[in-house]
XYZ file of N, CA and C in Angstrom:
477
model
N -27.146 -25.866 -2.107
C -27.565 -25.970 -0.693
C -28.089 -24.602 -0.203
N -27.209 -23.559 -0.307
C -27.630 -22.220 0.073
C -28.744 -21.685 -0.775
N -28.665 -21.942 -2.069
C -29.716 -21.460 -2.947
C -31.098 -22.091 -2.625
N -31.140 -23.390 -2.329
C -32.383 -24.030 -1.966
C -32.964 -23.449 -0.622
N -32.038 -23.240 0.309
C -32.483 -22.627 1.607
C -33.011 -21.243 1.350
N -32.311 -20.469 0.532
C -32.752 -19.064 0.260
C -34.098 -19.078 -0.423
N -34.291 -20.000 -1.373
C -35.556 -20.058 -2.117
C -36.706 -20.337 -1.164
N -36.478 -21.288 -0.204
C -37.503 -21.643 0.761
C -37.792 -20.425 1.658
N -36.775 -19.767 2.046
C -36.956 -18.556 2.970
C -37.721 -17.480 2.221
N -37.449 -17.319 0.932
C -38.194 -16.270 0.160
C -39.665 -16.642 0.107
N -39.931 -17.893 -0.174
C -41.339 -18.387 -0.327
C -42.126 -18.182 0.996
N -41.392 -18.427 2.113
C -41.997 -18.256 3.445
C -41.955 -16.835 3.902
N -41.451 -15.922 3.080
C -41.305 -14.500 3.371
C -40.450 -14.260 4.632
N -39.443 -15.073 4.765
C -38.481 -14.899 5.840
C -37.270 -14.174 5.175
N -37.462 -12.892 4.836
C -36.457 -12.159 4.062
C -35.140 -11.967 4.854
N -35.268 -11.720 6.156
C -34.053 -11.511 6.936
C -33.180 -12.772 6.899
N -33.855 -13.932 7.033
C -33.095 -15.191 7.016
C -32.531 -15.402 5.623
N -33.251 -15.007 4.556
C -32.745 -15.164 3.181
C -31.507 -14.302 3.001
N -31.451 -13.114 3.503
C -30.329 -12.217 3.402
C -29.195 -12.803 4.158
N -29.371 -13.311 5.369
C -28.284 -13.931 6.120
C -27.744 -15.160 5.466
N -28.613 -15.924 4.806
C -28.146 -17.115 4.109
C -27.285 -16.709 2.960
N -27.740 -15.691 2.202
C -26.929 -15.197 1.026
C -25.557 -14.673 1.535
N -25.542 -13.977 2.640
C -24.257 -13.441 3.140
C -23.332 -14.555 3.566
N -23.897 -15.577 4.301
C -23.095 -16.709 4.730
C -22.567 -17.545 3.549
N -23.281 -17.583 2.497
C -22.822 -18.408 1.344
C -21.555 -17.891 0.757
N -21.352 -16.520 0.793
C -20.131 -15.945 0.216
C -20.224 -15.888 -1.294
N -21.383 -16.127 -1.851
C -21.526 -16.140 -3.314
C -22.273 -14.865 -3.772
N -21.581 -14.094 -4.538
C -22.178 -12.842 -4.967
C -23.377 -13.065 -5.885
N -23.443 -14.214 -6.604
C -24.548 -14.468 -7.486
C -25.841 -14.617 -6.636
N -25.767 -15.266 -5.483
C -26.928 -15.399 -4.660
C -27.443 -14.033 -4.131
N -26.494 -13.219 -3.716
C -26.778 -11.878 -3.196
C -27.461 -11.063 -4.284
N -26.898 -11.128 -5.487
C -27.490 -10.434 -6.633
C -28.904 -10.929 -6.973
N -29.049 -12.219 -6.897
C -30.403 -12.806 -7.186
C -31.424 -12.304 -6.172
N -30.973 -12.242 -4.946
C -31.884 -11.723 -3.845
C -32.238 -10.244 -4.060
N -31.226 -9.462 -4.418
C -31.467 -8.021 -4.709
C -32.474 -7.928 -5.859
N -32.251 -8.679 -6.898
C -33.210 -8.666 -8.034
C -34.587 -9.036 -7.590
N -34.719 -9.998 -6.758
C -36.041 -10.410 -6.218
C -36.706 -9.225 -5.511
N -35.932 -8.521 -4.645
C -36.510 -7.414 -3.922
C -36.912 -6.265 -4.851
N -36.198 -6.056 -5.944
C -36.597 -4.977 -6.896
C -37.806 -5.445 -7.626
N -37.910 -6.725 -8.030
C -39.079 -7.239 -8.758
C -40.332 -7.159 -7.869
N -40.172 -7.421 -6.627
C -41.329 -7.468 -5.633
C -41.628 -6.086 -5.119
N -40.823 -5.050 -5.538
C -41.030 -3.658 -5.043
C -40.916 -3.575 -3.540
N -39.848 -4.104 -3.029
C -39.635 -4.085 -1.559
C -38.271 -3.305 -1.318
N -38.390 -1.953 -1.413
C -37.160 -1.100 -1.283
C -36.478 -1.227 0.112
N -37.223 -1.392 1.164
C -36.632 -1.513 2.535
C -35.815 -2.814 2.575
N -36.317 -3.900 1.997
C -35.589 -5.128 1.947
C -34.358 -5.009 1.094
N -34.522 -4.296 -0.023
C -33.359 -4.058 -0.902
C -32.231 -3.372 -0.163
N -32.585 -2.319 0.608
C -31.560 -1.582 1.329
C -30.924 -2.464 2.422
N -31.755 -3.243 3.146
C -31.246 -4.115 4.156
C -30.322 -5.205 3.533
N -30.661 -5.683 2.427
C -29.824 -6.675 1.733
C -28.492 -6.107 1.315
N -28.463 -4.871 0.896
C -27.229 -4.192 0.495
C -26.240 -4.207 1.673
N -26.705 -3.973 2.852
C -25.826 -3.974 4.009
C -25.466 -5.337 4.557
N -26.481 -6.187 4.532
C -26.250 -7.565 5.004
C -25.224 -8.290 4.142
N -25.330 -8.070 2.872
C -24.440 -8.717 1.844
C -23.421 -7.736 1.329
N -22.969 -6.785 2.117
C -22.150 -5.654 1.643
C -20.896 -6.138 0.878
N -20.185 -7.149 1.436
C -18.964 -7.642 0.852
C -19.160 -8.379 -0.458
N -20.377 -8.802 -0.772
C -20.628 -9.579 -1.942
C -21.170 -8.760 -3.129
N -21.565 -7.499 -2.885
C -22.258 -6.732 -3.888
C -21.344 -5.663 -4.428
N -21.204 -5.588 -5.711
C -20.397 -4.545 -6.317
C -21.260 -3.256 -6.440
N -20.650 -2.109 -6.146
C -21.450 -0.870 -6.125
C -22.068 -0.518 -7.448
N -21.415 -0.799 -8.542
C -22.008 -0.439 -9.801
C -23.277 -1.280 -10.063
N -23.276 -2.506 -9.655
C -24.527 -3.368 -9.746
C -25.608 -2.781 -8.917
N -25.292 -2.444 -7.670
C -26.311 -1.945 -6.760
C -26.878 -0.612 -7.314
N -26.013 0.241 -7.782
C -26.494 1.502 -8.368
C -27.420 1.281 -9.558
N -26.994 0.401 -10.422
C -27.783 0.118 -11.638
C -29.162 -0.424 -11.309
N -29.226 -1.390 -10.339
C -30.521 -1.943 -9.969
C -31.408 -0.855 -9.338
N -30.798 -0.025 -8.495
C -31.598 0.989 -7.837
C -32.090 2.023 -8.846
N -31.236 2.408 -9.758
C -31.629 3.423 -10.732
C -32.748 2.900 -11.683
N -32.566 1.688 -12.106
C -33.538 1.120 -13.050
C -34.901 0.902 -12.393
N -34.901 0.769 -11.064
C -36.190 0.451 -10.352
C -36.644 1.610 -9.437
N -36.098 2.783 -9.612
C -36.512 3.957 -8.837
C -36.242 3.834 -7.318
N -35.107 3.245 -6.982
C -34.771 3.057 -5.565
C -33.509 3.754 -5.193
N -33.207 4.882 -5.767
C -31.941 5.566 -5.565
C -31.769 6.025 -4.098
N -32.886 6.444 -3.468
C -32.724 6.905 -2.082
C -32.378 5.713 -1.150
N -32.716 4.485 -1.570
C -32.430 3.324 -0.752
C -30.986 2.814 -0.959
N -30.396 3.153 -2.071
C -29.023 2.714 -2.366
C -27.995 3.708 -1.842
N -28.384 4.924 -1.594
C -27.410 5.954 -1.193
C -26.633 5.614 0.086
N -27.242 5.112 1.096
C -26.372 4.735 2.338
C -25.288 3.747 1.977
N -25.658 2.794 1.114
C -24.635 1.822 0.649
C -23.541 2.480 -0.135
N -23.871 3.408 -0.999
C -22.894 4.111 -1.797
C -22.007 4.991 -0.902
N -22.622 5.634 0.062
C -21.864 6.503 0.925
C -20.851 5.685 1.698
N -21.311 4.506 2.212
C -20.382 3.627 2.948
C -19.253 3.195 2.048
N -19.563 2.819 0.834
C -18.564 2.326 -0.122
C -17.529 3.468 -0.381
N -18.014 4.669 -0.645
C -17.109 5.768 -0.939
C -16.249 6.083 0.265
N -16.816 6.106 1.458
C -16.044 6.365 2.666
C -14.925 5.263 2.815
N -15.289 4.046 2.647
C -14.312 2.924 2.761
C -13.157 3.115 1.729
N -13.533 3.413 0.515
C -12.430 3.498 -0.477
C -11.622 4.764 -0.321
N -12.256 5.880 0.118
C -11.470 7.101 0.332
C -10.526 6.883 1.491
N -10.942 6.139 2.509
C -10.007 5.803 3.627
C -8.788 4.933 3.082
N -9.133 4.008 2.273
C -8.033 3.172 1.685
C -7.036 4.044 0.898
N -7.575 4.949 0.074
C -6.719 5.821 -0.655
C -5.941 6.728 0.253
N -6.553 7.300 1.254
C -5.813 8.109 2.205
C -4.664 7.355 2.837
N -4.933 6.105 3.262
C -3.901 5.295 3.873
C -2.750 5.032 2.938
N -3.065 4.742 1.642
C -2.000 4.477 0.666
C -1.156 5.763 0.462
N -1.817 6.887 0.357
C -1.065 8.145 0.229
C -0.155 8.419 1.401
N -0.725 8.172 2.631
C 0.078 8.367 3.838
C 1.262 7.399 3.877
N 1.075 6.196 3.489
C 2.167 5.196 3.451
C 3.232 5.633 2.441
N 2.827 6.156 1.341
C 3.796 6.653 0.327
C 4.616 7.805 0.882
N 3.922 8.729 1.557
C 4.607 9.891 2.146
C 5.616 9.416 3.249
N 5.156 8.452 4.018
C 6.058 7.925 5.062
C 7.307 7.255 4.478
N 7.089 6.462 3.398
C 8.243 5.853 2.743
C 9.225 6.897 2.205
N 8.600 7.942 1.566
C 9.462 9.004 1.011
C 10.257 9.730 2.111
N 9.599 10.002 3.238
C 10.217 10.662 4.388
C 11.352 9.792 4.942
N 11.080 8.513 5.000
C 12.086 7.579 5.599
C 13.319 7.540 4.641
N 13.056 7.503 3.336
C 14.163 7.502 2.379
C 15.003 8.785 2.486
N 14.283 9.939 2.571
C 14.957 11.195 2.665
C 15.782 11.252 3.958
N 15.216 10.835 5.031
C 15.901 10.846 6.342
C 17.161 9.911 6.276
N 17.042 8.746 5.632
C 18.174 7.847 5.550
C 19.264 8.470 4.697
N 18.890 9.177 3.636
C 19.878 9.821 2.725
C 20.588 10.944 3.527
N 19.799 11.740 4.233
C 20.373 12.851 5.058
C 21.344 12.275 6.147
N 20.979 11.194 6.774
C 21.865 10.594 7.785
C 23.132 10.114 7.159
N 22.987 9.487 5.962
C 24.255 9.025 5.289
C 25.128 10.207 4.943
N 24.573 11.276 4.454
C 25.355 12.476 4.119
C 25.993 13.069 5.370
N 25.270 13.083 6.449
C 25.796 13.656 7.729
C 26.957 12.801 8.206
N 26.863 11.488 8.115
C 27.922 10.613 8.573
C 29.166 10.811 7.637
N 28.917 10.949 6.323
C 30.054 11.168 5.477
C 30.703 12.531 5.789
N 29.928 13.550 6.016
C 30.485 14.866 6.380
C 31.215 14.807 7.684
N 30.706 14.053 8.646
C 31.377 13.909 9.942
C 32.673 13.223 9.737
N 32.739 12.146 8.948
C 33.976 11.431 8.680
C 34.978 12.338 7.982
N 34.554 13.164 7.069
C 35.466 14.111 6.386
C 35.931 15.171 7.284
N 35.122 15.619 8.254
C 35.541 16.652 9.199
C 36.683 16.141 10.064
N 36.617 14.926 10.524
C 37.691 14.346 11.336
C 38.904 14.150 10.478
N 38.795 13.802 9.234
C 39.961 13.615 8.386
C 40.683 14.958 8.232
N 40.002 16.087 8.172
C 40.667 17.426 8.030
C 41.412 17.805 9.304
N 41.022 17.291 10.436
C 41.722 17.611 11.685
C 43.002 16.806 11.931
N 43.198 15.730 11.187
C 44.337 14.912 11.304
C 45.601 15.663 10.773
N 46.785 15.421 11.284
C 47.984 16.050 10.742
C 48.260 15.581 9.321
N 48.925 16.342 8.473
C 49.189 15.886 7.177
C 50.064 14.644 7.238
N 49.985 13.845 6.205
C 50.706 12.557 6.130
C 52.215 12.875 6.120
N 52.988 12.107 6.831
C 54.406 12.229 6.820
C 55.059 11.679 5.531
N 56.109 12.280 5.118
C 56.760 11.727 3.888
C 57.302 10.325 4.174
N 57.470 9.559 3.217
C 57.978 8.226 3.378
C 59.447 8.288 3.832
N 59.860 7.348 4.605
C 61.267 7.286 5.044
C 62.153 7.090 3.818
N 63.365 7.606 3.918
C 64.241 7.482 2.784
C 64.431 6.033 2.341
N 64.319 5.848 1.087
C 64.506 4.496 0.560
C 63.203 3.675 0.445
N 62.174 4.139 1.039
C 60.914 3.404 0.938
C 60.197 3.870 -0.325
N 59.619 2.895 -1.023
C 58.847 3.315 -2.164
C 59.754 3.318 -3.392
N 61.048 3.026 -3.301
C 61.902 3.032 -4.437
C 62.062 1.607 -4.883
N 61.879 1.395 -6.195
C 62.010 0.037 -6.707
C 63.441 -0.543 -6.403
N 63.516 -1.839 -6.152
C 64.835 -2.398 -5.813
C 65.949 -2.191 -6.868
N 65.617 -2.169 -8.137
C 66.596 -1.970 -9.146
C 67.195 -0.537 -9.179
N 66.482 0.418 -8.571
C 66.982 1.786 -8.534
C 67.550 2.106 -7.153
N 67.472 1.195 -6.222
C 67.891 1.432 -4.841
C 69.429 1.759 -4.813
N 70.170 1.083 -5.604
C 71.675 1.316 -5.599
C 71.977 2.768 -6.003
N 71.317 3.240 -7.065
C 71.535 4.604 -7.558
C 71.096 5.628 -6.489
N 70.075 5.359 -5.773
C 69.549 6.272 -4.733
C 70.529 6.305 -3.606
N 71.036 5.168 -3.198
C 71.982 5.164 -2.072
C 73.250 5.869 -2.422
N 73.726 5.767 -3.700
C 74.885 6.438 -4.205
C 74.668 7.930 -4.123
N 73.466 8.415 -4.535
C 73.169 9.825 -4.535
C 73.112 10.346 -3.116
N 72.662 9.584 -2.181
C 72.602 10.025 -0.807
C 74.029 10.118 -0.230
N 74.938 9.201 -0.594
C 76.268 9.287 -0.103
C 76.998 10.541 -0.646
N 76.736 10.846 -1.905
C 77.346 12.040 -2.493
C 76.903 13.274 -1.775
N 75.634 13.353 -1.485
C 75.063 14.583 -0.781
C 75.770 14.750 0.618
N 75.940 13.619 1.248
C 76.573 13.693 2.581
C 78.038 14.129 2.444
N 78.738 13.647 1.432
C 80.149 13.975 1.262
C 80.299 15.461 0.909
N 79.456 15.953 0.094
C 79.620 17.368 -0.397
C 78.767 18.331 0.357
N 78.088 17.866 1.401
C 77.254 18.817 2.230
C 75.979 19.218 1.520
N 75.439 18.391 0.755
C 74.097 18.731 0.131
C 74.240 19.422 -1.211
N 75.504 19.693 -1.732
C 75.625 20.359 -3.052
C 75.740 19.383 -4.116
């Protein structure tokens, strides 16, 4: 459907309409076919206009190759510049996201360390633990011997 419409528009020399049809189709093959048509017909201005109208459908390596093979390098350069700008922005954004994630991880680790240090600081301010009350912590089978030793100490004054 799009191909037939584009062929009719090319025959009628309605190049702008042909470019818009190729862009609306979403098919990179149609955009490439139109670019090839413009190079065969030696229409460099149409070639450049088609590069921008169908920007999302055209791979930069294909555009560069067509331009180089047909002596249209000056007409492809705005497309290439736009492509490089777009990709360098994407790379810059990815690098910034990576830095932000690393900073967030570092901040989280530092906060966890600070909280642990704060908890340890309060622990050092607490009084030392009190010894267990007499008789606590002694197994039941040894309790009788402990009580006997306590009674002896009381009778002899601790000797």
